Short mmCIF file of C-alpha atoms and ligand atoms in Angstrom, two decimals:
data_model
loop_
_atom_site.label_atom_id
_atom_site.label_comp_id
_atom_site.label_asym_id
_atom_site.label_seq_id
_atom_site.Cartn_x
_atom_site.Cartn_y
_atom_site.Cartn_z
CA UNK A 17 15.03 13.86 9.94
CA UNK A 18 14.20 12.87 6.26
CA UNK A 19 11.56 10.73 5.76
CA UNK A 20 9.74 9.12 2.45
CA UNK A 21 6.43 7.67 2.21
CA UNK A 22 5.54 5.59 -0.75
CA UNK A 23 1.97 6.29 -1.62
CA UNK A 24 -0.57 4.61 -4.24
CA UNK A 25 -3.52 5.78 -5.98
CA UNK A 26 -5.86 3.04 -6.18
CA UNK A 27 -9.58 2.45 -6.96
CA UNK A 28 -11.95 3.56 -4.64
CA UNK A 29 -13.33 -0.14 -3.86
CA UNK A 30 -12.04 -3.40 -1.95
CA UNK A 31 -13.91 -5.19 -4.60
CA UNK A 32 -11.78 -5.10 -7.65
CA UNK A 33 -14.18 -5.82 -10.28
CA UNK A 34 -12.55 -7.57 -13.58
CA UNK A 35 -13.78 -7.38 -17.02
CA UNK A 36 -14.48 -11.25 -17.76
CA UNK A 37 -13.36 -10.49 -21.50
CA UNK A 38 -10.39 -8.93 -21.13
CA UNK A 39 -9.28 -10.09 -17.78
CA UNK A 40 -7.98 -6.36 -16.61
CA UNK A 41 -9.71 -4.48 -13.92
CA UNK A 42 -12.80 -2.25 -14.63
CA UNK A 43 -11.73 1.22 -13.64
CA UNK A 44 -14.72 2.95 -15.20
CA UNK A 45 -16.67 5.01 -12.84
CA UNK A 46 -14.46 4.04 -10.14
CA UNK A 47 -13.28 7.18 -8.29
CA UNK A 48 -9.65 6.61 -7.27
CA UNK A 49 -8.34 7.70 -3.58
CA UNK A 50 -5.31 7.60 -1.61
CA UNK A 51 -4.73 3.86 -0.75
CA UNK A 52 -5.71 3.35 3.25
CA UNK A 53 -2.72 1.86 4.21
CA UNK A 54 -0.19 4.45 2.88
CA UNK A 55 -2.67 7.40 5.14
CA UNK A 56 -1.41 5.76 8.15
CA UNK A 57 2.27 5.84 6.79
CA UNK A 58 2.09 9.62 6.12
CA UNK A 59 0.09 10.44 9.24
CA UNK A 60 2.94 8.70 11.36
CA UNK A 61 5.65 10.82 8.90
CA UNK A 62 3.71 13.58 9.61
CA UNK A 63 3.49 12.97 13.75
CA UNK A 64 7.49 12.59 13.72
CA UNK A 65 7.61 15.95 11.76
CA UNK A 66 4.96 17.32 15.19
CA UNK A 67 7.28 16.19 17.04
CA UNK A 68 10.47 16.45 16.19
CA UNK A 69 10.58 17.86 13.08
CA UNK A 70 11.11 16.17 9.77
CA UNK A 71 11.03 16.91 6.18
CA UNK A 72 8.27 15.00 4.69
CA UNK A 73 8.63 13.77 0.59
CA UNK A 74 5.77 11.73 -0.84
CA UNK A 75 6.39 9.69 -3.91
CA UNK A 76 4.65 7.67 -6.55
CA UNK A 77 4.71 6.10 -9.26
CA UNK A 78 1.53 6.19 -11.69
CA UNK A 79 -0.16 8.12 -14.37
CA UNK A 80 -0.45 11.79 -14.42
CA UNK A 81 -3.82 11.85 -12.34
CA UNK A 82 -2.31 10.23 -9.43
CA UNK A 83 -0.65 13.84 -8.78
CA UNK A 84 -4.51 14.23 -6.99
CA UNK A 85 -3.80 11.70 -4.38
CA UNK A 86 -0.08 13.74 -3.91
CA UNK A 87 -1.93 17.06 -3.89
CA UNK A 88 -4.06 15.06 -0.66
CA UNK A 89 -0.94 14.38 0.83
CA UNK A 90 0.63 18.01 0.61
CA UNK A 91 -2.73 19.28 1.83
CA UNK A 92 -2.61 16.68 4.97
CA UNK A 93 1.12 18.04 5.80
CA UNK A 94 3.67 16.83 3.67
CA UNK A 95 6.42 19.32 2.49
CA UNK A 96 7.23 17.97 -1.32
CA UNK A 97 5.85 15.06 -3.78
CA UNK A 98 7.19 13.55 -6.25
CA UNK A 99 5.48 11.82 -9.50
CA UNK A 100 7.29 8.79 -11.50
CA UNK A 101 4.88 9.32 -14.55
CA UNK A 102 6.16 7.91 -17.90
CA UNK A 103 4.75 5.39 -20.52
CA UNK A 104 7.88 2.96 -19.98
CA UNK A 105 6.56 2.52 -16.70
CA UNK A 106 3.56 1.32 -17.78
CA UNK A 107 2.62 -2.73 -16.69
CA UNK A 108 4.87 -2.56 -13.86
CA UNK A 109 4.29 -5.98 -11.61
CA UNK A 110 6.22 -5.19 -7.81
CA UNK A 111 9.61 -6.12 -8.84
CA UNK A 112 9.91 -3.23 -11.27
CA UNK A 113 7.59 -0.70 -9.28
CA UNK A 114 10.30 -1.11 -6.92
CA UNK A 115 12.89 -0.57 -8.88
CA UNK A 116 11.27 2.36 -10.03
CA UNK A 117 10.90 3.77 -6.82
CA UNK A 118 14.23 2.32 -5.30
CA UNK A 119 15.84 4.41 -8.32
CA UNK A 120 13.57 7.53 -7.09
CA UNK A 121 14.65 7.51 -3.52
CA UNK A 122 18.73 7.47 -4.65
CA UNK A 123 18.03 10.88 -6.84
CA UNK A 124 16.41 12.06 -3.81
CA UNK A 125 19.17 11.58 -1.65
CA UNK A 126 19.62 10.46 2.13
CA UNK A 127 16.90 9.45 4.11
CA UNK A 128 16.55 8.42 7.67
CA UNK A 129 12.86 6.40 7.20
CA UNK A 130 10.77 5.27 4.61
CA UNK A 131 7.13 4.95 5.11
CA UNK A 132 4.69 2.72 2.78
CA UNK A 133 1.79 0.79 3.25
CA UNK A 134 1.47 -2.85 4.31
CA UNK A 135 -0.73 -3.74 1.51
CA UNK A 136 -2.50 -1.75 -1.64
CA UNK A 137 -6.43 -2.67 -1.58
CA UNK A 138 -5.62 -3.38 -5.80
CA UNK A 139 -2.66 -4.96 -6.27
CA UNK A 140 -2.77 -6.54 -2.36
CA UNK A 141 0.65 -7.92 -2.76
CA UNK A 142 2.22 -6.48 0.18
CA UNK A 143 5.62 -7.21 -1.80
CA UNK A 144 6.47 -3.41 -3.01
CA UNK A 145 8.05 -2.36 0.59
CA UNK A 146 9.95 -5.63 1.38
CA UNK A 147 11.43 -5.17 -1.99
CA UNK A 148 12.04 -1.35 -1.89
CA UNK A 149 14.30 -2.38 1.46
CA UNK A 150 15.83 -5.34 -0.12
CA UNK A 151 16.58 -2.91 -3.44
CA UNK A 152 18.32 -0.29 -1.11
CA UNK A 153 19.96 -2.72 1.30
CA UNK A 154 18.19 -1.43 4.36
CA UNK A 155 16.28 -3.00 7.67
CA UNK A 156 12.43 -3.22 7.45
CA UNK A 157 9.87 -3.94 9.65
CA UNK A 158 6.83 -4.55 8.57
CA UNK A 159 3.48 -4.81 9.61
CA UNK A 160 4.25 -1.66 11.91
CA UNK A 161 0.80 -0.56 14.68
CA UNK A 162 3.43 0.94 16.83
CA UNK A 163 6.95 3.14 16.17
CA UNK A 164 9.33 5.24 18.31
CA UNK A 165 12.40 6.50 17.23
CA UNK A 166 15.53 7.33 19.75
CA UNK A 167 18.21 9.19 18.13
CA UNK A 168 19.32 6.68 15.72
CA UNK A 169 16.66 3.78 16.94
CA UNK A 170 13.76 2.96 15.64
CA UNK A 171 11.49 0.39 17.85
CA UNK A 172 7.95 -1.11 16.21
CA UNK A 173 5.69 -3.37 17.52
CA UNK A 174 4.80 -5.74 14.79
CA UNK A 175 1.44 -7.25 14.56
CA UNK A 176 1.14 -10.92 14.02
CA UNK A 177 -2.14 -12.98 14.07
CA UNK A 178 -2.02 -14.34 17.89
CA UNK A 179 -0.30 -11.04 18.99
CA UNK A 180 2.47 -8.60 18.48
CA UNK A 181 6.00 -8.71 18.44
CA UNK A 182 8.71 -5.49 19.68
CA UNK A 183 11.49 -5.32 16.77
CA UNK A 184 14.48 -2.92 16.83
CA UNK A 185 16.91 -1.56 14.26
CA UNK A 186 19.06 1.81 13.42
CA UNK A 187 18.21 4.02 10.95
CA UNK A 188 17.55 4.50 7.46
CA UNK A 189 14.92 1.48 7.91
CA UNK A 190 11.92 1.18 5.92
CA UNK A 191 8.18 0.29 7.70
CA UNK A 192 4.88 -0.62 6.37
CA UNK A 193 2.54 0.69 7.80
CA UNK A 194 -0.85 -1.00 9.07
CA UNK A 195 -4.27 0.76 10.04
CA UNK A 196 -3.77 0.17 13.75
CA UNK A 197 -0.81 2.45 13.85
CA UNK A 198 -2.73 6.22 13.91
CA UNK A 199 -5.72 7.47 12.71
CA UNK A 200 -4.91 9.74 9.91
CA UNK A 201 -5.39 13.24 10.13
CA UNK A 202 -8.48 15.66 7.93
CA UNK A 203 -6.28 17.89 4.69
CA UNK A 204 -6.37 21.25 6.63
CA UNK A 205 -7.50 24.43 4.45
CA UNK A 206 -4.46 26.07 4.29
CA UNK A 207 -2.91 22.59 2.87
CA UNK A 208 -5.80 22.21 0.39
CA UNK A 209 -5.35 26.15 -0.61
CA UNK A 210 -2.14 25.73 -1.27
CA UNK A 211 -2.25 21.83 -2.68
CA UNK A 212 -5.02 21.88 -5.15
CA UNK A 213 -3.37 25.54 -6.18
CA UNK A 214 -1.16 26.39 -9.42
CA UNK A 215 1.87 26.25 -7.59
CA UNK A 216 1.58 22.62 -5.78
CA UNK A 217 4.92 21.26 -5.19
CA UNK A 218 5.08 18.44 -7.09
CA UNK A 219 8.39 17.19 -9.33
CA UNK A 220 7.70 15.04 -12.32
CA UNK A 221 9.93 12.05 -13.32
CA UNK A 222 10.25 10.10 -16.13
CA UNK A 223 12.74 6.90 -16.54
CA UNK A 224 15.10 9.40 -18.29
CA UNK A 225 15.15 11.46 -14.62
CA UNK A 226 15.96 8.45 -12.65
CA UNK A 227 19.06 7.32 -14.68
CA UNK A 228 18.13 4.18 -15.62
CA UNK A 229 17.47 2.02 -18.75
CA UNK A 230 13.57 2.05 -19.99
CA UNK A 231 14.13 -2.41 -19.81
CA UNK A 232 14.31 -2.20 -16.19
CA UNK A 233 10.78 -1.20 -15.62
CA UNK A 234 7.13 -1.42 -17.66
CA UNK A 235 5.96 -4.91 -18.74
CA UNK A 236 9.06 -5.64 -19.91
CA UNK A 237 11.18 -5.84 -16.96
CA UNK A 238 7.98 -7.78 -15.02
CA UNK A 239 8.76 -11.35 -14.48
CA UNK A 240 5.10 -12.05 -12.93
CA UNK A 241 1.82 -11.24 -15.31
CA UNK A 242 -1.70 -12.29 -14.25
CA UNK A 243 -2.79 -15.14 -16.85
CA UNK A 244 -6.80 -14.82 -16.21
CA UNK A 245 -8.50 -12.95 -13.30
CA UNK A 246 -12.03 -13.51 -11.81
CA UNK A 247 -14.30 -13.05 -9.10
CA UNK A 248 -15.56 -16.47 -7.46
CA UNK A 249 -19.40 -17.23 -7.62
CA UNK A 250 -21.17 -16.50 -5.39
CA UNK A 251 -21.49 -19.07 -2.47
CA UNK A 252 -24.96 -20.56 -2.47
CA UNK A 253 -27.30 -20.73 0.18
CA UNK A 254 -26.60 -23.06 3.26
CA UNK A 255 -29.08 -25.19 4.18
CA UNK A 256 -31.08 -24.96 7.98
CA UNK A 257 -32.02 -27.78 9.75
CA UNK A 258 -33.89 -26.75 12.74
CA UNK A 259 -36.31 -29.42 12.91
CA UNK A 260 -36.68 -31.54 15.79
CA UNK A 261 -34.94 -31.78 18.96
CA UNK A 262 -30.89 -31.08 19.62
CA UNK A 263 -30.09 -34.64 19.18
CA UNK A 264 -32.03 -35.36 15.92
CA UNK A 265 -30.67 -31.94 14.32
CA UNK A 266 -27.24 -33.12 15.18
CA UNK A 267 -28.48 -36.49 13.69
CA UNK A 268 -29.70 -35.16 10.54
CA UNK A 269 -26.25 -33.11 10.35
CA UNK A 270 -23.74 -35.84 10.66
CA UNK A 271 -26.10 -37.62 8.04
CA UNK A 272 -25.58 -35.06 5.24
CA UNK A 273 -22.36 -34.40 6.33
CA UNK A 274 -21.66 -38.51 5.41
CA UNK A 275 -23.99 -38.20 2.18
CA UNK A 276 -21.36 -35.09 1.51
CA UNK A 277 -18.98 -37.77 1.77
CA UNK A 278 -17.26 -34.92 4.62
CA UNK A 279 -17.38 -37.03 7.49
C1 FAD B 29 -6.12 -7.37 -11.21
C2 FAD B 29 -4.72 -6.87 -11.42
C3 FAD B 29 -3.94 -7.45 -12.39
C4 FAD B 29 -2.65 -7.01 -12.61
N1 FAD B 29 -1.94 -7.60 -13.56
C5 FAD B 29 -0.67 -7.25 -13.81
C6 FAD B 29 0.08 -7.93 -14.79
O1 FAD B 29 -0.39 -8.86 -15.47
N2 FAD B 29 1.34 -7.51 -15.01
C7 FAD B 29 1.86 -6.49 -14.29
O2 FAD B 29 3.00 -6.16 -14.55
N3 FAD B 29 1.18 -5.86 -13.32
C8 FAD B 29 -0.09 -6.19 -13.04
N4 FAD B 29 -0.81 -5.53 -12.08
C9 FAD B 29 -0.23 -4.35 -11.36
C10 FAD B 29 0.83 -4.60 -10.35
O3 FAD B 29 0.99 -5.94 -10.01
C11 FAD B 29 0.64 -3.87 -9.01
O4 FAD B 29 -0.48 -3.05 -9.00
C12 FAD B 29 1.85 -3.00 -8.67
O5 FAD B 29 3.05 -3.59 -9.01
C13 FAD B 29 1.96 -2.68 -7.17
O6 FAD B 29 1.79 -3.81 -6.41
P1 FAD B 29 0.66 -3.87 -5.31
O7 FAD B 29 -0.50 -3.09 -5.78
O8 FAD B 29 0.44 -5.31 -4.97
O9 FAD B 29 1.32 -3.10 -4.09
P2 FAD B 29 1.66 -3.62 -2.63
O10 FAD B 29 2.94 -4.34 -2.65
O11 FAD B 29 0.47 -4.30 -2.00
O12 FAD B 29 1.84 -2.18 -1.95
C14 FAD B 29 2.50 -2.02 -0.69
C15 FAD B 29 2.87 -0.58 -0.53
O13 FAD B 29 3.88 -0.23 -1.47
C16 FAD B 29 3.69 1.11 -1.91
N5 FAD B 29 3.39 1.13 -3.35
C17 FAD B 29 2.83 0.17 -4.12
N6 FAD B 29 2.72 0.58 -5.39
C18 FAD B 29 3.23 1.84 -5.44
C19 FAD B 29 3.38 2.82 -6.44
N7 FAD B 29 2.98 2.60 -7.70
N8 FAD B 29 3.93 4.01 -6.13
C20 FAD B 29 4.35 4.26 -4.86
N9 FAD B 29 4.21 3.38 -3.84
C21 FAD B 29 3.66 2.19 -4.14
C22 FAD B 29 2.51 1.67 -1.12
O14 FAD B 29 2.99 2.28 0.05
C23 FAD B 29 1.73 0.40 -0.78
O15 FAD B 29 0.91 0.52 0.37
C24 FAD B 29 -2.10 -5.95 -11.82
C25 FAD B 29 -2.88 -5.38 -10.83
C26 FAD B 29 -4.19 -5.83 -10.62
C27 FAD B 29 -5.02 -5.19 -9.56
#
């Protein structure tokens, strides 16, 4: 079995601070890690290979330091990692991170699953998978806390907010992955040794690799851009009113509540 899992360096925070001025994200003294969803996507890559025996590729797409979060993967288990690292993919929004990525996984070759996150903790779109299947024409379930495969049969049970739902579908599929689905396993010394060593197993590619025009990814080829970004005030204290019995508190509630003009 072949399996890919899309992985994202992000910053090490699920408070995304912006710079007021500028409107772009403070990264400064921000350590960046291995975003949590896409841990649960290898670790489940990585059970299948326990089990059954798989080849495991990680890929993404970022600048030259997010080989790091690769080198975590390769020391957790995986067998190869690849890099989309080039200036032209610079501003990506979703649509052309996946077609970055969509482009990656043809050079790569057959696959029977692809593995990504639900969700990155920056970007929090939860659009790149969905549009990596669309891009490649394959199933997807998302939202994954459950998989099996049988032979060619891959069965998931989707969470929803009231529940979960058991979805079905053949191979190659693509799944996002959600935290409920494994608990992610510690690097292992050999895999760090060999990792975080000279000869880490890592391709580069740039658009040139990938065989595709330079317009169909970067700022350019992003149809979405954030116009202004901000965090919202604070909320401000609520206001108690414990004073007198049940009746008058619920009195004195329905009171403001009117003045609020709520009720
Ligand atoms: C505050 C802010 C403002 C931004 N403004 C702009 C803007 O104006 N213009 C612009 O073009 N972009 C902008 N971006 C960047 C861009 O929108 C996203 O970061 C990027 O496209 C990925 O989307 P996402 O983070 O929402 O990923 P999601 O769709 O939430 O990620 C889902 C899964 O897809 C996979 N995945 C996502 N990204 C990658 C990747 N790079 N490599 C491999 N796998 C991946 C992972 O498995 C991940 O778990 C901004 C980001 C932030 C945080």
């Amino acid at each position: 079995m072949r399996i890919i899992v899309c992985v994202k360096q992000v910053p090490d925070t699920n408070e995304v601070k912006i710079d007021p001025e500028t409107g772009t994200m403070i990264r400064a003294g921000v350590p960046s890690i291995l975003n949590p969803d896409d841990k649960n996507a290898l670790e489940q890559a990585l059970l299948l290979k326990d089990e059954a025996g798989a080849h495991v590729t990680v890929l993404t797409m970022g600048p030259p330091q997010a080989a790091e979060t690769l080198k975590e993967c390769l020391a957790m288990g995986a067998d190869d990692a690849v890099l989309l690292s080039d200036r032209a993919f610079a501003g990506s929004d979703t649509w052309a991170t996946s077609n970055a990525l969509a482009a990656a996984v043809r050079k790569l070759g057959g696959f029977d699953l692809i593995l990504t996150g639900r969700q990155a903790i920056d970007g929090d779109t939860a659009q790149v998978g969905p549009q990596l299947a669309e891009r490649l024409d394959i199933a997807q379930i998302t939202y994954a806390q459950s998989l099996e495969i049988d032979a060619d049969t891959v069965r998931c049970q989707r969470l929803l907010e009231d529940g979960y739902e058991i979805v079905e579908t053949k191979t190659p599929a693509l799944i996002t992955a959600i935290k409920e689905l494994n608990r992610p396993r510690y690097m292992s010394i050999r895999g760090i040794y060999d990792a975080f060593g000279e000869n880490a197993n890592i391709k580069v590619w740039g658009v040139a690799d990938l065989g595709i025009d330079a317009s169909q990814v970067g700022l350019k080829a992003s149809p979405t851009s954030v116009n202004r970004s901000f965090s919202p005030p604070p909320k401000p204290k609520g206001k108690k009113m414990l004073d007198g019995t049940v009746d008058e508190m619920a009195g004195a509630l329905a009171a403001e509540l009117k003045r609020l003009h709520v009720i």
